[in-house]
Each structure stands twice: as C-alpha cells, then as structure tokens.
Tab-separated table of C-alpha atoms in Angstrom:
chain	number	residue	atom	x	y	z
A	25	MET	CA	60.018	-119.653	59.958
A	26	CYS	CA	56.530	-119.846	59.181
A	27	LEU	CA	57.020	-117.234	56.629
A	28	ALA	CA	55.953	-118.752	53.221
A	29	ILE	CA	56.102	-116.933	49.860
A	30	PRO	CA	53.765	-117.275	46.791
A	31	GLY	CA	55.445	-118.014	43.440
A	32	ARG	CA	54.361	-119.379	40.083
A	33	VAL	CA	55.048	-122.846	38.940
A	34	MET	CA	56.982	-122.736	35.608
A	35	GLU	CA	58.122	-126.315	35.069
A	36	ILE	CA	57.568	-129.773	36.674
A	37	LYS	CA	59.808	-132.682	36.859
A	38	GLY	CA	58.938	-135.534	39.115
A	39	GLY	CA	58.552	-134.358	42.518
A	40	LEU	CA	60.299	-130.926	41.916
A	41	ALA	CA	59.117	-127.815	40.287
A	42	LYS	CA	60.687	-124.654	39.058
A	43	VAL	CA	58.996	-121.737	40.789
A	44	ASP	CA	59.234	-118.066	39.821
A	45	PHE	CA	59.214	-115.762	42.731
A	46	GLY	CA	58.808	-112.485	40.782
A	47	GLY	CA	62.108	-113.015	38.712
A	48	VAL	CA	63.964	-115.328	41.041
A	49	THR	CA	63.652	-118.933	40.179
A	50	ARG	CA	64.064	-121.744	42.694
A	51	GLU	CA	63.665	-125.516	42.617
A	52	VAL	CA	60.791	-126.444	44.935
A	53	ASP	CA	59.694	-129.911	46.469
A	54	ILE	CA	56.070	-130.491	45.562
A	55	SER	CA	55.675	-133.789	47.288
A	56	LEU	CA	53.014	-132.210	49.397
A	57	ILE	CA	50.695	-130.869	46.755
A	58	ASN	CA	49.707	-131.532	43.041
A	59	PRO	CA	50.190	-128.312	41.237
A	60	LYS	CA	49.950	-127.622	37.609
A	61	VAL	CA	52.223	-125.438	35.416
A	62	GLY	CA	50.993	-121.861	35.708
A	63	ASP	CA	49.531	-122.417	39.368
A	64	TYR	CA	50.595	-120.090	42.010
A	65	VAL	CA	51.847	-121.999	45.076
A	66	ILE	CA	52.844	-120.984	48.586
A	67	VAL	CA	56.313	-122.047	49.269
A	68	HIS	CA	57.768	-122.562	52.766
A	69	ALA	CA	61.307	-123.686	53.500
A	70	GLY	CA	61.819	-125.439	50.110
A	71	PHE	CA	58.393	-127.132	50.067
A	72	ALA	CA	55.102	-125.930	48.243
A	73	ILE	CA	52.456	-126.394	50.852
A	74	GLN	CA	49.241	-125.190	48.975
A	75	VAL	CA	47.886	-123.888	45.627
A	76	LEU	CA	46.428	-120.407	45.681
A	77	ASP	CA	42.815	-120.275	44.623
A	78	GLU	CA	42.467	-117.263	42.158
A	79	GLU	CA	38.811	-117.385	42.171
A	80	GLU	CA	38.883	-117.151	46.071
A	81	ALA	CA	41.303	-114.198	45.998
A	82	LYS	CA	39.163	-112.331	43.547
A	83	LYS	CA	35.978	-113.109	45.475
A	84	THR	CA	37.597	-111.864	48.722
A	85	LEU	CA	38.820	-108.501	47.248
A	86	GLU	CA	35.290	-108.072	45.675
A	87	LEU	CA	33.481	-108.733	48.789
A	88	TRP	CA	35.586	-106.244	50.794
A	89	SER	CA	35.358	-103.574	48.112
A	90	GLU	CA	31.524	-104.115	47.996
A	91	ILE	CA	31.011	-104.076	51.868
A	92	PHE	CA	33.364	-101.432	52.841
A	93	LYS	CA	32.975	-99.021	49.956
A	94	LEU	CA	29.387	-98.911	50.804
A	95	GLY	CA	30.330	-98.377	54.355
A	96	VAL	CA	29.304	-100.597	57.267
A	97	GLY	CA	28.660	-100.193	60.965
B	151	MET	CA	46.358	-116.937	38.829
B	152	SER	CA	47.331	-114.845	35.793
B	153	ALA	CA	50.415	-112.675	36.055
B	154	GLY	CA	48.351	-109.523	35.566
B	155	ALA	CA	46.120	-110.132	38.483
B	156	GLN	CA	48.889	-109.266	41.170
B	157	PRO	CA	46.631	-110.067	44.155
B	158	GLN	CA	49.284	-109.381	46.642
B	159	LEU	CA	49.457	-105.817	45.504
B	160	ARG	CA	45.736	-105.255	45.531
B	161	PHE	CA	45.655	-106.685	48.976
B	162	ARG	CA	47.451	-103.481	49.967
B	163	ASP	CA	44.892	-100.952	48.853
B	164	ARG	CA	45.243	-97.916	51.212
B	165	GLY	CA	41.588	-96.650	50.568
B	166	LEU	CA	40.027	-99.866	51.352
B	167	ALA	CA	42.235	-100.320	54.457
B	168	GLU	CA	40.862	-96.954	55.735
B	169	LYS	CA	37.362	-98.010	55.037
B	170	ILE	CA	37.849	-101.273	56.949
B	171	LEU	CA	39.306	-99.406	59.890
B	172	GLU	CA	36.211	-97.164	59.926
B	173	GLY	CA	34.197	-100.313	59.756
B	174	ILE	CA	36.154	-101.755	62.871
B	175	LYS	CA	35.679	-98.376	64.688
B	176	GLY	CA	32.014	-98.336	63.846
B	177	LEU	CA	31.448	-101.578	65.716
B	178	GLY	CA	32.302	-99.941	68.806
B	179	VAL	CA	34.048	-102.935	70.282
B	180	LYS	CA	36.908	-102.694	72.853
B	181	ALA	CA	38.999	-105.749	72.901
B	182	THR	CA	42.383	-107.493	73.152
B	183	ILE	CA	43.109	-109.964	70.262
B	184	MET	CA	46.043	-112.322	70.251
B	185	HIS	CA	47.751	-113.482	67.016
B	186	VAL	CA	49.742	-116.579	66.972
B	187	CYS	CA	52.195	-115.954	64.045
B	188	GLY	CA	55.189	-113.655	63.906
B	189	THR	CA	54.306	-112.854	60.228
B	190	HIS	CA	51.090	-111.284	61.447
B	191	GLN	CA	53.034	-109.166	63.960
B	192	ASP	CA	55.410	-108.139	61.104
B	193	THR	CA	52.422	-107.089	59.037
B	194	ILE	CA	50.849	-105.170	61.914
B	195	MET	CA	54.094	-103.183	62.731
B	196	ARG	CA	55.589	-102.834	59.349
B	197	PHE	CA	52.414	-101.116	57.947
B	198	GLY	CA	51.820	-99.119	61.141
B	199	LEU	CA	48.451	-100.732	61.797
B	200	ASP	CA	49.050	-101.052	65.568
B	201	PRO	CA	48.357	-97.315	66.486
B	202	LEU	CA	45.463	-97.278	64.016
B	203	LEU	CA	43.788	-100.285	65.446
B	204	ARG	CA	44.369	-98.976	69.186
B	205	GLY	CA	42.528	-95.886	67.881
B	206	CYS	CA	39.620	-98.119	66.948
B	207	GLY	CA	39.659	-99.792	70.395
B	208	ILE	CA	41.541	-102.795	69.496
B	209	ARG	CA	44.867	-103.996	71.083
B	210	VAL	CA	46.738	-106.863	69.393
B	211	VAL	CA	49.088	-108.835	71.432
B	212	SER	CA	51.596	-111.512	70.298
B	213	GLY	CA	51.243	-115.109	71.413
B	214	PRO	CA	53.621	-118.029	71.110
B	215	GLY	CA	53.690	-117.974	67.284
B	216	CYS	CA	57.567	-117.685	66.610
B	217	PRO	CA	58.865	-121.237	66.379
B	218	VAL	CA	62.475	-120.093	66.845
B	219	CYS	CA	61.410	-118.360	70.145
B	220	VAL	CA	59.318	-121.157	71.659
B	221	THR	CA	61.962	-123.770	71.223
B	222	THR	CA	63.484	-124.309	74.700
B	223	GLN	CA	67.030	-123.639	75.608
B	224	ARG	CA	67.419	-127.368	76.457
B	225	GLU	CA	66.663	-128.263	72.814
B	226	TYR	CA	69.310	-125.779	71.582
B	227	GLU	CA	71.643	-127.309	74.072
B	228	GLU	CA	70.968	-130.701	72.785
B	229	ALA	CA	72.177	-129.353	69.400
B	230	GLY	CA	75.204	-127.775	70.928
B	231	LEU	CA	76.109	-130.943	72.765
B	232	LEU	CA	75.983	-132.951	69.471
B	233	MET	CA	78.110	-130.368	67.805
B	234	GLU	CA	80.614	-130.612	70.483
B	235	ARG	CA	80.754	-134.372	69.825
B	236	GLY	CA	81.714	-133.877	66.261
B	237	LYS	CA	78.303	-134.045	64.390
B	238	ILE	CA	77.360	-131.328	61.837
B	239	ILE	CA	74.387	-129.456	62.911
B	240	ALA	CA	72.227	-127.980	60.155
B	241	THR	CA	69.347	-125.626	60.858
B	242	PHE	CA	67.622	-122.291	59.935
B	243	GLY	CA	69.667	-119.158	60.342
B	244	ASP	CA	67.656	-117.551	63.333
B	245	ALA	CA	67.780	-120.853	65.302
B	246	ALA	CA	71.557	-120.890	64.975
B	247	ARG	CA	71.690	-117.313	66.556
B	248	VAL	CA	69.671	-117.973	69.700
B	249	ARG	CA	71.952	-117.185	72.612
B	250	GLY	CA	71.993	-119.558	75.597
B	251	PRO	CA	74.284	-119.713	78.657
B	252	ARG	CA	77.054	-121.251	76.663
B	253	GLY	CA	76.538	-118.882	73.668
B	254	SER	CA	74.712	-119.587	70.535
B	255	LEU	CA	75.198	-122.476	68.026
B	256	LEU	CA	76.971	-120.142	65.798
B	257	ASP	CA	79.239	-118.935	68.593
B	258	ARG	CA	80.379	-122.472	69.077
B	259	ARG	CA	81.590	-122.582	65.628
B	260	ALA	CA	84.520	-120.673	66.976
B	261	GLU	CA	85.300	-123.617	69.246
B	262	GLY	CA	85.669	-125.914	66.346
B	263	GLY	CA	81.923	-126.994	65.968
B	264	ASP	CA	80.488	-127.409	62.528
B	265	ILE	CA	77.083	-125.754	61.896
B	266	ARG	CA	75.520	-125.230	58.630
B	267	VAL	CA	72.710	-122.721	58.012
B	268	VAL	CA	70.199	-123.937	55.529
B	269	TYR	CA	67.050	-122.915	53.865
B	270	SER	CA	65.393	-126.340	53.806
B	271	ILE	CA	65.760	-129.795	55.403
B	272	ARG	CA	66.432	-130.883	51.782
B	273	ASP	CA	69.776	-128.840	51.884
B	274	ALA	CA	70.788	-130.561	55.148
B	275	ALA	CA	70.074	-134.096	53.794
B	276	GLU	CA	72.106	-132.996	50.780
B	277	ILE	CA	75.193	-132.171	52.938
B	278	ALA	CA	74.914	-135.592	54.607
B	279	ARG	CA	74.625	-137.067	51.199
B	280	ARG	CA	77.668	-135.098	49.669
B	281	LEU	CA	80.037	-135.298	52.749
B	282	GLY	CA	79.206	-138.777	53.910
B	283	ARG	CA	79.323	-137.559	57.526
B	284	GLU	CA	76.767	-137.465	60.385
B	285	VAL	CA	74.500	-134.513	60.022
B	286	VAL	CA	71.834	-133.594	62.501
B	287	PHE	CA	69.096	-131.265	61.322
B	288	LEU	CA	67.686	-129.154	64.211
B	289	ALA	CA	64.022	-129.507	63.145
B	290	ILE	CA	61.907	-126.646	64.626
B	291	GLY	CA	58.649	-125.148	63.528
B	292	PHE	CA	54.886	-125.840	63.649
B	293	GLU	CA	52.535	-127.688	61.233
B	294	THR	CA	53.814	-125.468	58.472
B	295	THR	CA	57.338	-126.839	58.605
B	296	ALA	CA	56.630	-130.358	59.855
B	297	PRO	CA	55.278	-131.794	56.534
B	298	GLY	CA	58.503	-130.989	54.891
B	299	THR	CA	60.524	-132.922	57.579
B	300	ALA	CA	58.019	-135.779	57.311
B	301	SER	CA	58.212	-135.992	53.497
B	302	LEU	CA	62.027	-135.982	53.520
B	303	LEU	CA	62.101	-138.772	56.115
B	304	LEU	CA	59.623	-140.793	53.994
B	305	SER	CA	61.891	-140.391	50.959
B	306	ASP	CA	64.864	-142.441	51.925
B	307	PRO	CA	67.235	-139.942	53.649
B	308	PRO	CA	70.953	-140.534	53.253
B	309	GLU	CA	73.101	-142.498	55.748
B	310	GLY	CA	74.250	-140.542	58.737
B	311	PHE	CA	71.232	-138.143	58.439
B	312	SER	CA	69.059	-137.698	61.483
B	313	ILE	CA	66.868	-134.941	63.094
B	314	LEU	CA	66.560	-133.470	66.553
B	315	CYS	CA	62.838	-133.107	66.464
B	316	CYS	CA	61.517	-129.906	68.133
B	317	HIS	CA	58.333	-129.646	65.933
B	318	ARG	CA	55.157	-128.548	67.768
B	319	TYR	CA	51.499	-128.320	67.119
B	320	ILE	CA	49.630	-125.131	67.513
B	321	PRO	CA	46.018	-125.877	68.803
B	322	PRO	CA	47.268	-127.417	72.101
B	323	VAL	CA	49.147	-124.304	73.061
B	324	LEU	CA	46.032	-122.160	72.361
B	325	ASP	CA	44.236	-124.389	74.686
B	326	ALA	CA	47.046	-123.958	77.277
B	327	ILE	CA	47.249	-120.259	77.086
B	328	LEU	CA	43.559	-119.932	77.639
B	329	GLY	CA	43.510	-122.574	80.283
B	330	MET	CA	46.119	-120.770	82.228
B	331	GLY	CA	43.953	-117.900	82.636
B	332	GLU	CA	46.961	-115.501	82.789
B	333	VAL	CA	45.981	-113.373	79.690
B	334	ARG	CA	42.655	-111.713	79.053
B	335	ILE	CA	41.937	-111.808	75.336
B	336	GLN	CA	38.595	-111.676	73.338
B	337	GLY	CA	39.738	-113.321	70.146
B	338	PHE	CA	42.463	-115.039	68.193
B	339	ILE	CA	43.792	-114.326	64.797
B	340	GLN	CA	44.952	-117.715	63.687
B	341	PRO	CA	48.045	-118.337	61.602
B	342	GLY	CA	47.385	-118.643	57.863
B	343	HIS	CA	50.150	-120.843	56.745
B	344	VAL	CA	49.745	-123.314	59.598
B	345	SER	CA	46.121	-123.364	58.755
B	346	THR	CA	46.918	-124.166	55.019
B	347	ILE	CA	48.054	-127.507	56.492
B	348	ILE	CA	45.630	-128.182	59.412
B	349	GLY	CA	42.586	-126.571	57.892
B	350	VAL	CA	39.697	-125.054	60.128
B	351	LYS	CA	38.396	-127.975	62.194
B	352	PRO	CA	41.379	-128.220	64.720
B	353	TYR	CA	40.542	-124.647	66.024
B	354	GLU	CA	36.885	-125.504	66.637
B	355	PHE	CA	37.232	-126.932	70.058
B	356	ILE	CA	38.836	-123.771	71.374
B	357	SER	CA	35.714	-121.664	70.484
B	358	SER	CA	33.366	-124.252	72.075
B	359	LYS	CA	35.447	-124.691	75.232
B	360	TYR	CA	36.235	-120.969	75.893
B	361	GLY	CA	33.474	-119.096	73.934
B	362	ILE	CA	36.145	-117.239	72.056
B	363	PRO	CA	35.965	-115.980	68.461
B	364	GLN	CA	38.725	-116.994	65.844
B	365	VAL	CA	39.529	-115.884	62.436
B	366	ILE	CA	42.187	-117.531	60.183
B	367	ALA	CA	44.043	-114.720	58.478
B	368	GLY	CA	46.365	-114.119	55.494
B	369	PHE	CA	49.412	-111.746	55.858
B	370	GLU	CA	48.516	-108.831	53.636
B	371	PRO	CA	47.620	-105.656	55.520
B	372	LEU	CA	44.033	-105.972	54.208
B	373	ASP	CA	43.984	-109.708	55.351
B	374	VAL	CA	44.837	-108.706	59.010
B	375	LEU	CA	42.328	-105.765	59.047
B	376	ALA	CA	39.464	-107.762	57.640
B	377	ALA	CA	40.254	-110.504	59.984
B	378	ILE	CA	40.061	-108.043	62.855
B	379	TYR	CA	36.814	-106.594	61.509
B	380	MET	CA	35.390	-110.264	61.559
B	381	LEU	CA	36.567	-110.854	65.062
B	382	ALA	CA	35.096	-107.466	66.270
B	383	LYS	CA	31.739	-108.396	64.656
B	384	GLN	CA	31.661	-111.709	66.409
B	385	ILE	CA	32.544	-110.029	69.685
B	386	ARG	CA	29.806	-107.456	69.148
B	387	ASP	CA	27.267	-110.187	68.244
B	388	GLY	CA	28.138	-112.509	70.980
B	389	ARG	CA	29.334	-115.274	68.572
B	390	ALA	CA	32.240	-117.652	69.121
B	391	GLU	CA	33.111	-119.386	65.775
B	392	VAL	CA	35.937	-120.034	63.575
B	393	GLU	CA	35.996	-118.096	60.466
B	394	ASN	CA	38.251	-118.113	57.596
B	395	GLU	CA	39.368	-114.914	56.008
B	396	TYR	CA	42.249	-116.665	54.006
B	397	THR	CA	39.984	-118.699	51.723
B	398	ARG	CA	42.369	-118.296	48.903
B	399	ALA	CA	44.848	-120.439	50.584
B	400	VAL	CA	43.080	-122.343	53.478
B	401	ARG	CA	40.612	-125.050	52.695
B	402	TYR	CA	38.267	-126.328	55.569
B	403	GLU	CA	39.927	-129.726	55.522
B	404	GLY	CA	43.576	-128.334	55.106
B	405	ASN	CA	46.177	-130.140	53.042
B	406	GLN	CA	45.374	-133.851	53.536
B	407	LYS	CA	48.563	-135.026	51.765
B	408	ALA	CA	50.626	-133.093	54.363
B	409	LEU	CA	48.472	-134.195	57.246
B	410	GLU	CA	48.965	-137.797	56.265
B	411	ALA	CA	52.718	-137.435	56.169
B	412	ILE	CA	52.779	-135.742	59.557
B	413	ASP	CA	50.593	-138.598	60.956
B	414	GLN	CA	52.798	-141.238	59.416
B	415	VAL	CA	56.043	-139.935	60.847
B	416	PHE	CA	55.118	-138.222	64.112
B	417	GLU	CA	53.089	-138.739	67.280
B	418	PRO	CA	51.968	-136.051	69.858
B	419	ILE	CA	53.892	-136.017	73.120
B	420	ASP	CA	53.871	-133.498	76.052
B	421	VAL	CA	56.504	-130.958	75.777
B	422	PRO	CA	57.479	-127.675	77.449
B	423	TRP	CA	57.518	-124.365	75.346
B	424	ARG	CA	59.827	-121.508	76.182
B	425	GLY	CA	57.844	-119.434	78.701
B	426	PHE	CA	55.279	-122.274	79.366
B	427	PRO	CA	55.199	-125.273	81.427
B	428	LEU	CA	54.572	-128.828	79.869
B	429	VAL	CA	51.840	-128.419	77.300
B	430	PRO	CA	49.900	-131.645	76.761
B	431	LYS	CA	50.113	-133.241	73.310
B	432	SER	CA	51.874	-130.333	71.788
B	433	GLY	CA	55.159	-131.849	70.667
B	434	MET	CA	55.860	-134.006	67.688
B	435	ALA	CA	57.954	-137.086	68.384
B	436	LEU	CA	59.362	-139.406	65.788
B	437	ARG	CA	57.287	-142.694	65.626
B	438	GLU	CA	59.207	-145.740	66.472
B	439	LYS	CA	59.336	-146.827	62.774
B	440	PHE	CA	61.575	-143.684	62.252
B	441	GLU	CA	63.991	-144.078	65.120
B	442	ALA	CA	66.862	-144.690	62.814
B	443	TYR	CA	66.574	-140.908	62.085
B	444	ASP	CA	65.828	-139.750	65.447
B	445	ALA	CA	68.992	-138.103	66.877
B	446	ARG	CA	67.689	-138.553	70.411
B	447	LYS	CA	67.641	-142.288	69.916
B	448	VAL	CA	70.776	-142.519	67.706
B	449	TYR	CA	72.953	-140.467	69.952
B	450	GLU	CA	71.231	-141.446	73.361
B	451	ASP	CA	74.596	-141.982	75.101
B	452	GLU	CA	76.202	-138.778	73.888
B	453	LEU	CA	73.101	-136.813	74.769
B	454	SER	CA	72.744	-138.377	78.372
B	455	ASP	CA	74.911	-135.541	79.660
B	456	ILE	CA	72.243	-133.101	78.880
B	457	VAL	CA	70.280	-134.470	81.886
B	458	ALA	CA	73.022	-133.363	84.333
B	459	LEU	CA	73.340	-129.792	82.669
B	460	GLU	CA	71.879	-126.881	84.594
B	461	ILE	CA	70.202	-124.963	81.790
B	462	SER	CA	68.997	-121.582	83.056
B	463	GLU	CA	67.454	-118.671	81.120
B	464	ASP	CA	68.620	-115.034	81.545
B	465	PRO	CA	66.630	-114.003	84.445
B	466	ASN	CA	66.324	-110.479	83.214
B	467	CYS	CA	64.867	-111.545	79.815
B	468	ARG	CA	61.174	-111.350	79.501
B	469	CYS	CA	60.704	-113.305	76.339
B	470	GLY	CA	58.650	-116.029	78.208
B	471	GLU	CA	56.067	-113.398	79.198
B	472	VAL	CA	56.061	-111.934	75.740
B	473	LEU	CA	55.312	-115.298	74.343
B	474	ARG	CA	52.427	-115.783	76.659
B	475	GLY	CA	51.132	-112.298	75.905
B	476	VAL	CA	51.383	-110.875	79.308
B	477	ALA	CA	54.269	-108.556	78.523
B	478	GLU	CA	55.031	-106.477	75.526
B	479	PRO	CA	58.639	-106.055	74.222
B	480	GLU	CA	58.961	-102.574	75.642
B	481	ASP	CA	58.143	-103.904	79.178
B	482	CYS	CA	61.369	-105.726	79.152
B	483	PRO	CA	64.365	-103.786	81.048
B	484	LEU	CA	66.765	-105.201	78.317
B	485	PHE	CA	64.689	-104.114	75.329
B	486	GLY	CA	66.637	-101.814	72.840
B	487	THR	CA	69.427	-101.368	75.180
B	488	ALA	CA	71.422	-104.604	76.541
B	489	CYS	CA	69.250	-106.414	74.046
B	490	ASN	CA	69.111	-105.409	70.365
B	491	PRO	CA	69.317	-107.353	66.975
B	492	ALA	CA	73.105	-106.888	66.903
B	493	HIS	CA	73.415	-108.380	70.454
B	494	PRO	CA	70.182	-110.180	71.153
B	495	ARG	CA	69.786	-111.479	74.649
B	496	GLY	CA	66.592	-113.490	74.028
B	497	PRO	CA	65.113	-115.281	71.151
B	498	CYS	CA	62.395	-112.782	70.490
B	499	MET	CA	65.149	-110.363	69.638
B	500	VAL	CA	66.915	-112.847	67.464
B	501	SER	CA	64.270	-114.117	65.135
B	502	ILE	CA	62.672	-112.057	62.259
B	503	GLU	CA	59.329	-113.413	63.600
B	504	GLY	CA	60.226	-112.415	67.076
B	505	ALA	CA	57.982	-109.697	68.698
B	506	CYS	CA	60.981	-107.893	70.328
B	507	PHE	CA	62.930	-107.791	66.898
B	508	ILE	CA	59.679	-106.494	65.107
B	509	SER	CA	59.127	-103.928	67.617
B	510	TYR	CA	62.718	-102.736	67.542
B	511	ARG	CA	62.587	-102.551	63.862
B	512	TYR	CA	59.168	-100.954	63.307
B	513	GLY	CA	58.115	-99.783	66.684
B	514	PRO	CA	57.502	-96.038	67.454
B	515	GLY	CA	61.297	-95.240	67.922
B	516	ALA	CA	62.070	-96.598	64.561
B	517	ARG	CA	59.427	-94.778	62.839
B	518	ALA	CA	60.374	-91.570	64.480
B	519	GLY	CA	63.802	-92.048	62.825
B	520	ASP	CA	65.827	-92.952	65.936
B	521	PRO	CA	69.450	-93.333	64.672
B	522	GLN	CA	69.936	-96.051	67.150
B	523	LYS	CA	67.224	-98.171	65.254
B	524	ALA	CA	68.283	-97.614	61.788
C-alpha cells in the first residue's frame, strides 16, 4: 500500500507522464510534483509523489562507504 | 539520475552492509526499535537482516504501518453494506481480501456484489465514467496515498463517484503508541514514503515529548541498516532527534503541493485504528465542500444500518497486538496453521505489508525450506 516504485520519466503530456519502470511503461499522474523528462520519480498508486535527487543518492552512498570502510565504533 | 547510476543496486552492497552491521555492534547498544511501514518489515525479513541485527543487540518490531491492517472491520463492513445495496466498490487488492465476520469484500462477490480491484483511484473514477454507475472507492492509506485521493477529488470526478474515506495521519498514532505506555521502544524508524509527503517537521514533537530518537529511512537494505546505525548512535549519545537517512527522496519541508491538496480536501478527526482505541486527530474526513463525494454523506440512510451491526473481531486473532508492537506474528496461536496466506484470518496475514504475511513468507521456517511455506 505504501509501497512506491522508482521509475524514469520518458514523456510528459499535461498532467500525465509516461514512466519507465525498468522496461515496463505506465501512465502516471504528475499533478503532485513538477518533474522533467529524464527525472527519476517515486510512484505510488498511479501518482508520482517525489523526484529522486541523484546528487543526494550519490552523497549518501559515498558517505557510507567513507565512514564504514574506514571502520567506526 | 542517469540510467547507468543504478542507485537501487548499489544500495544492496553486501560488503558495505557487513561493515555497517559491525558499526552497529561496535556501538554496544541494546535496544528495541519500532518501524512504522510494512515495506521496512519486508526489507528486514526478505534480506535476512532480522537475525543479524539481533546478533548486534537490536530487536526491530513492527508498528501500525500497514494501512490495510489498521483499517477497522467496521470500515470494511461499511463498504460491504454499500456493495449489498448495489454500489460498485473499488479498492486495492489486499483491502478486498480482508476477512470479517461476514467474509471479505471479494467473498461477497459470490452473493452478487460488484467489487473491482484497482491499482489507483484514477482507475476507480474511470469505471464510474465508463459505466455511468455509482462507484464507491474504499480509500485507505496514509499520507502517501491521501494526496492522490485529494488530487482526484480536486479535478472534477465523474457523476456517481464517491469515496469511503479511511485515510489516516501517521504522527498521531506514534504519539498514541508511546502515550499508551504498553510497548517499550528506544527508537523509531520512520516511513520513507509517508515522509516524502510530510517531510521531517511533523515528527519533531515526538522526540521532544518522549525523548525518543527517530530516523526517516529508505527501503533498500543499506537504508535500513544505516538508519539503525544512526538510531543506535543517538541512543548511545543520549540524543533524541529526527534524522533523515532518505535524503534522496525526503526534503525537510516534504511535498508542499501534496500537503496543500490534503489540507484543501481533508480535515483531521478522531478515529479508532484496528487494535487501538480512538486516536485523536488521526483520521482524515472530507471537508464539507467535498460532501458530494463523501459516501458516508451521500449514502447516509443506507449506511445507517451499520450502527446496529455487531462487528466483532476474531477473538483468537492477535493482529491488534501485532499492530501495537506488543506481540510478534509467531505469538499468535493461529499463525501458520489456521491462518496462512491462502486462508488468512486476520489482515496482517492478508496484506503484503502485513507483519504476519511477511513472517510467514520470509521467517525462519520459510528460509529453512519448510515445504508448507513454499
């Protein structure tokens, strides 16, 4: 129910977008966000609810790698 | 995000997961932590994190984070009653399968009821538009789902379309669960997708009021492990703050457009949750302006019979306690025997986000290759 899936915006027409979920394309309502073509969005029950931030995703992974590969206590 | 980045795959790095687990163990914290999202439970069980975390001194328990599970039997009965009175009921698949004293909504199809399982409220509205019939959408779910309902109601729904509103706000139930004093937890993992909508601020009063640490987490194994590390660190340091692990999706202020849609359409009311007494300001009711789409107003006379109905829950089913974090699925005498995914007795065994379903599917018996749990 609160499961939401990331997908990539392929095309935008009015309040709807074609979103690619790893090869499966679905029409998604984008009235709750303002995505651009190429953005990754989180989709829940037919509605895109947030744009994923690529820089933040990279930063998170880099930070963990840095902290934990060095070892913490 | 470029296609080559594949962040969801890198968020499953086994070596890094082992390092984070070492980090958690190194903090030397013994704690019980509650999550409030079935998808977190799924990640913990599916990737076998539960025994690893216990080995580090951390026990994770489920809270009231499955929307299908916390919806009360009375709400499902309201939908059943409207179906008996000739309305088409549309809802999500798991909600249609929750069993009550008179069977599930899907069972009632055999008695001539018309129920349609949909992926989105948009599909339900489309059925009303296409058939020109009365369609009632059983609208369940938290702040993740409610903006979609609000958006649709704001965009001129078709004639004959209405909703049976069962949406709920998450922060008030966190307050209730700690206020009841029944469960002893030292931290919360907060639901990532609810938080994409509400942001960070609505959780802050919980930390101030109860001195409890909270971390908003994503759903990959590394997200959950990192969130638990962050919580354990707060516990060790004696801090009680709201931290955000899921920064790639959750902004401090949330999704303003979605929040505005929720505020325009709904107002908070006191409602019971399955397993809980009345939780103040935790339910979303349609504002007066939208009463033409409120099934409880439109079909007030037809629903008046519900008041007289005795709606009891299965006395042997412990879903209520599982949802309050005071019992684990395996504590229920029905678990895995009289209650299983093929014949669920309680909602926690129906929903893919239910703690019982997840334990049945990925618990120790399933991992040991129990043929009963294939």
